[in-house]
Every structure is written in C-alpha cells, then in structure tokens.
Coordinates of C-alpha atoms in Angstrom, one line a residue:
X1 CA -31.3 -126.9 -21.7
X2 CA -34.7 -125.2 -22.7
X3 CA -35.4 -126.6 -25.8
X4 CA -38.9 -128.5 -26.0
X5 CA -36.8 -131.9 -26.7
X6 CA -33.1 -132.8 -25.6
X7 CA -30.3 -133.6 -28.0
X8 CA -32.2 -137.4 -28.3
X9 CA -35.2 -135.7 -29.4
X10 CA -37.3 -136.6 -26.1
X11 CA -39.1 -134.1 -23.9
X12 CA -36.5 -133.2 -20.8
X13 CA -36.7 -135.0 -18.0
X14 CA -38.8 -138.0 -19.8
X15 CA -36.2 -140.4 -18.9
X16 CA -36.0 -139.4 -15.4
X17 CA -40.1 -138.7 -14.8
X18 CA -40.6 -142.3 -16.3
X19 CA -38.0 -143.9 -14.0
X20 CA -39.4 -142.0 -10.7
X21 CA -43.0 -143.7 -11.7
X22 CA -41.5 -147.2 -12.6
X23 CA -40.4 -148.0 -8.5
X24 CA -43.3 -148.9 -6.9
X25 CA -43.9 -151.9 -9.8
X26 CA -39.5 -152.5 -9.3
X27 CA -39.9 -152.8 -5.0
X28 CA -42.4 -155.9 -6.2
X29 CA -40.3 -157.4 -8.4
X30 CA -37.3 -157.5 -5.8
X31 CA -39.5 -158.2 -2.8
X32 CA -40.0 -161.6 -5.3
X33 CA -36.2 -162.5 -4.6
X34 CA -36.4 -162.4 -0.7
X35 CA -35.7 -166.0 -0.7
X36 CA -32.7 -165.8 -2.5
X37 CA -31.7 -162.8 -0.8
X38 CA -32.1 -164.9 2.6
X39 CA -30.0 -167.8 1.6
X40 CA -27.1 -165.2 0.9
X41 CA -27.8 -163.4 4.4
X42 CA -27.2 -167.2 5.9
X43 CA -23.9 -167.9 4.2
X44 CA -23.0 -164.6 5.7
X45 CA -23.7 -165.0 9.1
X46 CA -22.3 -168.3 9.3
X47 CA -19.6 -166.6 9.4
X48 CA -20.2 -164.6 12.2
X49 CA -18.6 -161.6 10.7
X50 CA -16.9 -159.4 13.7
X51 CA -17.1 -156.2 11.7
X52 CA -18.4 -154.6 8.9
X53 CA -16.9 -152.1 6.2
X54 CA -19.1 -150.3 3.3
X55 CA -17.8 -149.5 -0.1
X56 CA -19.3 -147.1 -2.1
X57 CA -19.2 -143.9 -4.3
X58 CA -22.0 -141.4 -4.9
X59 CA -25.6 -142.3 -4.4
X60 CA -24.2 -145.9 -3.6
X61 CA -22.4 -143.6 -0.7
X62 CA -25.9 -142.5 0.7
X63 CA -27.6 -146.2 0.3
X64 CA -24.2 -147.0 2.1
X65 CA -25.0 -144.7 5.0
X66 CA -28.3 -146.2 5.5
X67 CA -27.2 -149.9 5.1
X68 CA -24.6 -148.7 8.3
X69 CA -27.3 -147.6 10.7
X70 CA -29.6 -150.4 9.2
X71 CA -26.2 -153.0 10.5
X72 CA -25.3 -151.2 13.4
X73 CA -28.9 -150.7 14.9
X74 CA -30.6 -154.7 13.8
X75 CA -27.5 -156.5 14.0
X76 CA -25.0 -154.4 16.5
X77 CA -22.8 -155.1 14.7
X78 CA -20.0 -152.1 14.1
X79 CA -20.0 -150.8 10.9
X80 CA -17.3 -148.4 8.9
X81 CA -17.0 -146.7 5.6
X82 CA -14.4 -147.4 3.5
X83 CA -11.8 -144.6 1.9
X84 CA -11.4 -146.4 -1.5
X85 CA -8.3 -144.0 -1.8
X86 CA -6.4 -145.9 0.8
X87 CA -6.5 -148.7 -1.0
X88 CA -6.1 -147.4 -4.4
X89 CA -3.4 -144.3 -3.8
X90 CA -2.0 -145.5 -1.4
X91 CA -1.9 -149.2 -1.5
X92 CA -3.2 -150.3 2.6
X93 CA -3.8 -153.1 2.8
X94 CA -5.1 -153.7 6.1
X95 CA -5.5 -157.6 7.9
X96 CA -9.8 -157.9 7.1
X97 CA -9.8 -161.7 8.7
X98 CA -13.8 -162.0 9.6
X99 CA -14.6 -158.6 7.9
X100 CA -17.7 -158.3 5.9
X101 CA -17.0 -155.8 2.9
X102 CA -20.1 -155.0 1.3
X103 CA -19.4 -153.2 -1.9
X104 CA -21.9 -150.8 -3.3
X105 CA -22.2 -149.4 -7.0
X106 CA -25.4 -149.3 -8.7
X107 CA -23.2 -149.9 -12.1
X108 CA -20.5 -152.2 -11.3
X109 CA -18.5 -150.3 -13.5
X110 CA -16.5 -148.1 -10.8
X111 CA -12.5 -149.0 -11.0
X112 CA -12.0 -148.3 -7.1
X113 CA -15.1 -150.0 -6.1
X114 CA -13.0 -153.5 -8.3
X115 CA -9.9 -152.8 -6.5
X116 CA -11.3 -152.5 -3.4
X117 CA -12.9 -156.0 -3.1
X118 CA -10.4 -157.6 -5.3
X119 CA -8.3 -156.0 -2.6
X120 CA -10.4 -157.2 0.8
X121 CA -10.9 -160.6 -0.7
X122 CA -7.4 -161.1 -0.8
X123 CA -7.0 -160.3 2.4
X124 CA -9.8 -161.9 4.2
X125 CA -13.0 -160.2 3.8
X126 CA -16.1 -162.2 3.1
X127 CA -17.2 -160.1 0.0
X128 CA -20.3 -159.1 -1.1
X129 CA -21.1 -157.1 -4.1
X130 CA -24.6 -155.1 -3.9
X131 CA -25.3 -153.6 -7.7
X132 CA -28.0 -153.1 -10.6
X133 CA -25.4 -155.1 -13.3
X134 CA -25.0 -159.0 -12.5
X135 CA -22.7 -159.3 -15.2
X136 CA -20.4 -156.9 -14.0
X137 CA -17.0 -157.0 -12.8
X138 CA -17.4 -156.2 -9.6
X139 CA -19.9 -158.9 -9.6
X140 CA -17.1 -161.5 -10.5
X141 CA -15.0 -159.9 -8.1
X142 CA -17.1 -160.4 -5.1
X143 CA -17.8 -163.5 -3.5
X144 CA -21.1 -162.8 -3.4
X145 CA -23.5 -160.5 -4.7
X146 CA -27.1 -159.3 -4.8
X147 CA -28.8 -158.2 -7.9
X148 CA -31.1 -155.3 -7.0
X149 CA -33.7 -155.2 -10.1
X150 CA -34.1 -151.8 -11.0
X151 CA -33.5 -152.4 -14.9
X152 CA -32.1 -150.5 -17.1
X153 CA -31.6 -146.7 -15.8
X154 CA -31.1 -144.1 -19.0
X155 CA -31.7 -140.7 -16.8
X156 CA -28.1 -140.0 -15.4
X157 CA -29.1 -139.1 -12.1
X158 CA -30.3 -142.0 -10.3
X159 CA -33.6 -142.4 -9.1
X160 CA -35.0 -146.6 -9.1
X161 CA -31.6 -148.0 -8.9
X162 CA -30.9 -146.0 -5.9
X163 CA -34.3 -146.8 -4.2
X164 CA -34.0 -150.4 -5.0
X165 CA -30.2 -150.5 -3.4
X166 CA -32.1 -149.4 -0.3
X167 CA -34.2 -151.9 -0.4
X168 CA -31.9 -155.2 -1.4
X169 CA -30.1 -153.7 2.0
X170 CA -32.7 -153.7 4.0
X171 CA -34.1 -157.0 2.8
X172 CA -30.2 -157.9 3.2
X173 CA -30.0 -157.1 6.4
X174 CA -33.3 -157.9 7.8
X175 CA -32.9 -161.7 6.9
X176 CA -29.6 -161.6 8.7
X177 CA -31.5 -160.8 11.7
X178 CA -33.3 -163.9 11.2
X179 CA -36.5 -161.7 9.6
X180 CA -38.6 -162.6 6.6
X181 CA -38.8 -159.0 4.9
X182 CA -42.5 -158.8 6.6
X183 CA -42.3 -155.1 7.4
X184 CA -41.5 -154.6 3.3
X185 CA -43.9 -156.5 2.3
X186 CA -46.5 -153.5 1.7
X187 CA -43.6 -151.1 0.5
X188 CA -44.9 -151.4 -3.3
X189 CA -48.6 -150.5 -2.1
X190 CA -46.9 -147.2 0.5
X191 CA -44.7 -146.0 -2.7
X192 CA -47.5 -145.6 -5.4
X193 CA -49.4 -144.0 -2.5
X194 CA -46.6 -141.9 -1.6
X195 CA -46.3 -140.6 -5.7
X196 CA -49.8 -139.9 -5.9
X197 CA -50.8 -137.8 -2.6
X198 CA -47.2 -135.7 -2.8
X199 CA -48.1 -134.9 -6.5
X200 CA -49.5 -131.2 -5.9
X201 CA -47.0 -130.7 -2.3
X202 CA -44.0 -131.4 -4.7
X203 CA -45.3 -128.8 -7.4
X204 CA -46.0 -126.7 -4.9
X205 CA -42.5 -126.8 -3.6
X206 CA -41.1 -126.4 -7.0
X207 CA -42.8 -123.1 -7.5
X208 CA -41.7 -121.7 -3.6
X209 CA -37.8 -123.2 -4.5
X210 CA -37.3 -122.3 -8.5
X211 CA -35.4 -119.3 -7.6
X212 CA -33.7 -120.7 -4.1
X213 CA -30.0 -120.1 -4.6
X214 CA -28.9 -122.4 -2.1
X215 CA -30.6 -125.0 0.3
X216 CA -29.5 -127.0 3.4
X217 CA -30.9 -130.9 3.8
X218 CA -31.1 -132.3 7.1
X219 CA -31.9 -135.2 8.7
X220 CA -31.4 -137.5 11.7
X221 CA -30.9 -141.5 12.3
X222 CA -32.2 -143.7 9.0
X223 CA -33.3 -140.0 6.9
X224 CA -29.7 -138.8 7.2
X225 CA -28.9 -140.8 3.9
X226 CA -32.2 -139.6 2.4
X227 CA -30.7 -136.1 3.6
X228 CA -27.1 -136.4 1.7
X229 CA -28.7 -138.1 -1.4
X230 CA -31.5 -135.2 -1.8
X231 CA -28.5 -132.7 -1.2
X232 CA -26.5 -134.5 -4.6
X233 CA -29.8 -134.9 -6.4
X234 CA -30.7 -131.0 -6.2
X235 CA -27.0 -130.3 -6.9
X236 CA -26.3 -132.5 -10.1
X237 CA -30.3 -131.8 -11.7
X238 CA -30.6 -128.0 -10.6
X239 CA -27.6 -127.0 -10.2
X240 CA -28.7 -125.6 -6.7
X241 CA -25.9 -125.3 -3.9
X242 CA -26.8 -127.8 -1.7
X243 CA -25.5 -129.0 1.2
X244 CA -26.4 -132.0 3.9
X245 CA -25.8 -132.4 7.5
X246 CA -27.2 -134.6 10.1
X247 CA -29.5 -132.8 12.5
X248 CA -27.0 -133.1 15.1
X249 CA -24.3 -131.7 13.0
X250 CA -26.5 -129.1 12.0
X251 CA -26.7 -127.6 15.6
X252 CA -23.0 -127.6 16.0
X253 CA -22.1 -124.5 14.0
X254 CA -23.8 -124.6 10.4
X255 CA -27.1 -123.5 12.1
X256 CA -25.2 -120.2 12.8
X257 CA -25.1 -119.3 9.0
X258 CA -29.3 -120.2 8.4
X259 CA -30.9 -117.2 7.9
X260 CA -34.5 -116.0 6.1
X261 CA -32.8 -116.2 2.8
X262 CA -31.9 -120.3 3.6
X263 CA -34.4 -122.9 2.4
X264 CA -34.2 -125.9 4.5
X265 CA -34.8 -129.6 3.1
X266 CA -35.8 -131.3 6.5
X267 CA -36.3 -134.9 6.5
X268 CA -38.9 -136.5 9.3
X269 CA -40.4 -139.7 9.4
X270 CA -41.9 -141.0 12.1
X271 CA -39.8 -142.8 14.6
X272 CA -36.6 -142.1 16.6
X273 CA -35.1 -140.5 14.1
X274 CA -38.2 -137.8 13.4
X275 CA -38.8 -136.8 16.6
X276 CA -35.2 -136.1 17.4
X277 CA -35.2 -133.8 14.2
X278 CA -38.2 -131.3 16.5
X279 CA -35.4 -129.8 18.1
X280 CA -33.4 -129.1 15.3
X281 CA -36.4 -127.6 13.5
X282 CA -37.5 -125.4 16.3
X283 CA -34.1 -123.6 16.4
X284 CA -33.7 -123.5 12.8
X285 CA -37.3 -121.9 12.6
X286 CA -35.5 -119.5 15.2
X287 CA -33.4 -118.4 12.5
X288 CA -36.0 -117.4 10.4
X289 CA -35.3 -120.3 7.6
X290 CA -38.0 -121.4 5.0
X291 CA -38.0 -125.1 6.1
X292 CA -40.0 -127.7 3.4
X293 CA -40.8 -130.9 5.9
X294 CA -40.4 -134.3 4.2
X295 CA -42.5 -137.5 5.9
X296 CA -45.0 -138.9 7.7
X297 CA -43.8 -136.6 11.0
X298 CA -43.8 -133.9 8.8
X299 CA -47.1 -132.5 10.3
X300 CA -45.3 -132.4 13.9
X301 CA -42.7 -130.1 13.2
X302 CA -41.9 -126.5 12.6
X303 CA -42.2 -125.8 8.6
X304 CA -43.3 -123.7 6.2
X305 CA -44.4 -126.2 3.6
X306 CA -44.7 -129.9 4.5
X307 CA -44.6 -132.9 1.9
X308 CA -46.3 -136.2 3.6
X309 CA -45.2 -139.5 3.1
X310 CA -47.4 -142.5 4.8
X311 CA -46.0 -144.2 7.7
X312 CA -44.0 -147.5 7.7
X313 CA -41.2 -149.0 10.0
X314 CA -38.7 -145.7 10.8
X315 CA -35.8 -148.5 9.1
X316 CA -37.7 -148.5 5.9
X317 CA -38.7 -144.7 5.6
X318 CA -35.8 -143.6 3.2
X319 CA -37.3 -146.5 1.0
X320 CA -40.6 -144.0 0.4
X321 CA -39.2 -140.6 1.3
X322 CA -36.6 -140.2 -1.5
X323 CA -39.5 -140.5 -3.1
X324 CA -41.0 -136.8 -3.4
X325 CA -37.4 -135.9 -3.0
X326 CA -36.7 -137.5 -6.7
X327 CA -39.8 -135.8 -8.2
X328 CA -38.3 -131.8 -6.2
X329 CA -35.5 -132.1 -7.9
X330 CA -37.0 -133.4 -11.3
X331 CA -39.5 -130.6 -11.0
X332 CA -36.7 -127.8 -10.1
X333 CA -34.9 -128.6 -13.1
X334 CA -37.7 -127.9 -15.4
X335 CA -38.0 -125.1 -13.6
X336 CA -35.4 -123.6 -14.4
X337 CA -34.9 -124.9 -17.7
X338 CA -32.8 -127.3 -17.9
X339 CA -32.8 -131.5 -18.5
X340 CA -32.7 -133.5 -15.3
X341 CA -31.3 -137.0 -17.8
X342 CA -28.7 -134.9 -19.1
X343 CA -26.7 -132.6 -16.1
X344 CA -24.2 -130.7 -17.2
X345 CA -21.1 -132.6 -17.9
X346 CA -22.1 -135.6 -15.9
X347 CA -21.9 -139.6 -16.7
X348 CA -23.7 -142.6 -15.4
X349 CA -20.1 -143.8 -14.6
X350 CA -17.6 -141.7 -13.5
X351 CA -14.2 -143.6 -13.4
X352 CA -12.1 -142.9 -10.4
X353 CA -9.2 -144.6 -8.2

C-alpha cells in the first residue's frame, strides 16, 4: 500500500512506529510487578515441577524458544515444545503429573492454545498462562497466569507485546531461581538507548536491504529466538523470503546455498551465544554473503554493516536486540511501499486447532 494514509486514514506504519517507541516506558511498568510475578514463580516451584512443556503459536513461538533456554540453562530443568496439533487433531493425551505447561499467546484468543491447557490441566499439569489479555479465556483456563503489560497493540505485527512476553519470562524465570529481577532492573534505561544510537544504522540498513529478495537470520543460544522472530517479522511486514536457522544449523547444509546475492541477518550479543556465532560468520563471509551484524558483539565479527546494541546479561539480550530488528523491518516496508499495521491478508488472531 503506497497511499500517503491507510484505509483508517493514518500515515502507514503509524501504528507500528508508535508501538516500537512505546517499550522502553512498558519494560518499566512490568518491572513494577516483579513482586507479584515472584509470588507466582514460588507457588510454582513448590511444586518442584520435573519437566517443563511450552505452548505457543507465532511470535509467542519465538518468546517460547527463549523462555526454553532461559529454563533449561537457570533452572536445568528440561524443557519441550508442545505440538498443539497432537492434542487438538489428534486427541493425545499424554499423563503430565508434575509437568509445568506454560502457555504462550500474546492475545489469549488462540483456540489450540485453550485446548491445550484446558487439556494439560486435566491431566496434571500445573498451568500457567503467559498473555497481554487478563480477561481472556486462556486466562480462566490456566491455573495461573501472568499479565505482561504491553497495552493495547493495533499494528498487526507484533512489536511491545512480543518484547514484553520476553520479559514477564525472564522475570518469570529468574525469580524461580530464587533472583530478584536485578540484572532487568536497567532494561528500560538500555532500550531507549538502544532506539536512539541504532536510529541512523537501521536506516542505513533499509536503504542496503530495500531491494533484497530474500535474507537468511541466524543466531546462536538466547539470539536464536530473536533470529526466528526477525525472520517472521521481515516476512509478514516486507513480504521478504526469510528464513531462520540457528548458527549451528546453519553450518549443516543451508550454508551451502549462501552466496553474494544472500543478505544475512546475524544476531550477536555478547556472551556465549555471540562468540559461538564468529565461526559461523567467518565461513558465511567465505561465501561471499552481505551479512548485517545485530548486538553489542556486533563489532567482533565478520559483517558488512553492523547495528549496535549496548551490552546487558547474554539471558536478557533478545529483550533489547529485537529492538532495531522491529524498526528493519518497519523501515523495509516503507520502503517498498507498503503498510507494516496492515500485512497483506493477516489478523492479530489467527484461529487454528
């Protein structure tokens, strides 16, 4: 869509440019509810959960990925995803005695999301419902839930609520590690930086990507999510073929069809996770790719355009590194003319089972 205003007579992308800007201000509002947030970690780990599944669709998906290295790596605990089809096509109903289901969907709106904790409850799990709606049925569903304070999100692609689910997780998760949410505590402060320095790095990127016809996203550890969720995010606003893999993945075939005409999305923070990602980058750079570095390690790796992102704990990276991602893919829509709040033939809810 071209047009100066979208069918609601706003200017395209206002929806989603205004709901990028509004996260640092939403991280402080949910870092306000840490207390309450604690008091549900402690009904969950007494407990003493031997497992843990994730439920999730979409973006919830991604912010799913990350809550399963955030569980496996603080509380060892092992962690699976849930196929909701298994449950709702083919009616499994597996024994989930001293299971923790966490179910993930920004709306709580998704029908297989409901059946699948409606589902686990019955059949054991201690359930807890992670979402942007606490009036929702999955809320009701759930034996517990978190609320994750993003407000009202109009833009169809998500942008706060999906930042904000990473968040609640963390904050989830950190306080069932017996933690107070200390290393969040200046994530407000890191995001507003991390909007203002990338500003002219993200523009720049729009103009070297406009006409990219297709674009890999890698990552490694904790940026894997941030990896998938830029790979939807360029797909449903730009209509770009996009496609993620971990770094690891990467090396184990994909890599073989990178060439100069491949851009590369390559997530790197600082940490583990960054510094396993040189290798990948140095072979990729082999293969003559355009690679755009994302995070505070971008500097240390092979790229041809880097976008910074200050340094926090590597577990809360993805927090400020979706960050530029939102804005690259708001930009590369307008770029090619169309409305990032509107994607062709999308919905904020899509309705599967």
């Amino acid at each position: 869509m071209s047009e100066a205003t979208n069918r609601a007579g706003n200017p395209p992308g206002s929806h989603m440019t205004a709901e990028i800007a509004e996260q640092p201000q939403m991280f402080s509002h949910l870092l306000g509810q840490r207390r309450a947030i604690a008091e549900l970690a402690a009904r969950i780990t007494e407990r003493k959960p031997r497992f843990a599944l994730l439920a999730a669709r979409g973006s919830s998906d991604h912010a799913a990925l990350y809550a399963k290295y955030l569980i496996e790596v603080l509380l060892e605990l092992p962690v699976g995803l849930v196929s909701p089809s298994t449950t709702t096509l083919y009616g499994a109903r597996p024994d989930l005695t001293d299971v923790l289901l966490l179910s993930v969907s920004q709306s709580g709106g998704s029908p297989d999301m409901l059946e699948v904790t409606e589902t686990g409850r019955r059949h054991g799990a201690t359930t807890v419902a992670i979402t942007n709606n606490p009036d929702s049925a999955l809320n009701d569903a759930a034996e517990m839930s978190v609320d994750i304070l993003a407000g009202p999100e109009q833009a169809v692609a998500a942008t706060k609520s999906y930042s904000a689910t990473l968040l609640a997780l963390y904050l989830l998760v950190d306080a069932a590690r017996g933690g107070r949410g200390e290393q969040a505590e200046m994530i407000p402060e890191l995001a507003q930086a991390t909007l203002d320095t990338s500003h002219d790095a993200v523009e720049e990127a729009v103009r070297r990507y406009r006409f990219a016809d297709r674009m890999v996203t890698t990552g490694r550890g904790y940026s894997s999510a941030t990896a998938a969720e830029a790979a939807l995010k360029l797909t449903e606003t730009s209509y770009l073929s996009a496609r993620a893999y971990s770094g690891a993945d990467l090396l184990h075939g994909p890599v073989a069809a990178v060439d100069t005409e491949t851009a590369v999305l390559a997530l790197c923070s600082s940490g583990k996770g960054g510094e396993a990602m040189r290798a990948v980058l140095d072979t990729v750079h082999e293969h003559g790719a355009d690679i755009c570095a994302i995070g505070s390690a971008a500097p240390d790796v092979h790229a041809t355009h880097r976008i910074g992102v200050p340094s926090c704990a590597e577990e809360l990276a993805p927090v400020l590194e979706v960050l530029p991602v939102q804005r690259l893919a708001l930009g590369l829509a307008l770029a090619r003319g169309d409305d990032p709040d509107s994607p062709r033939g999308l919905h904020k809810v899509t309705h599967t089972r």
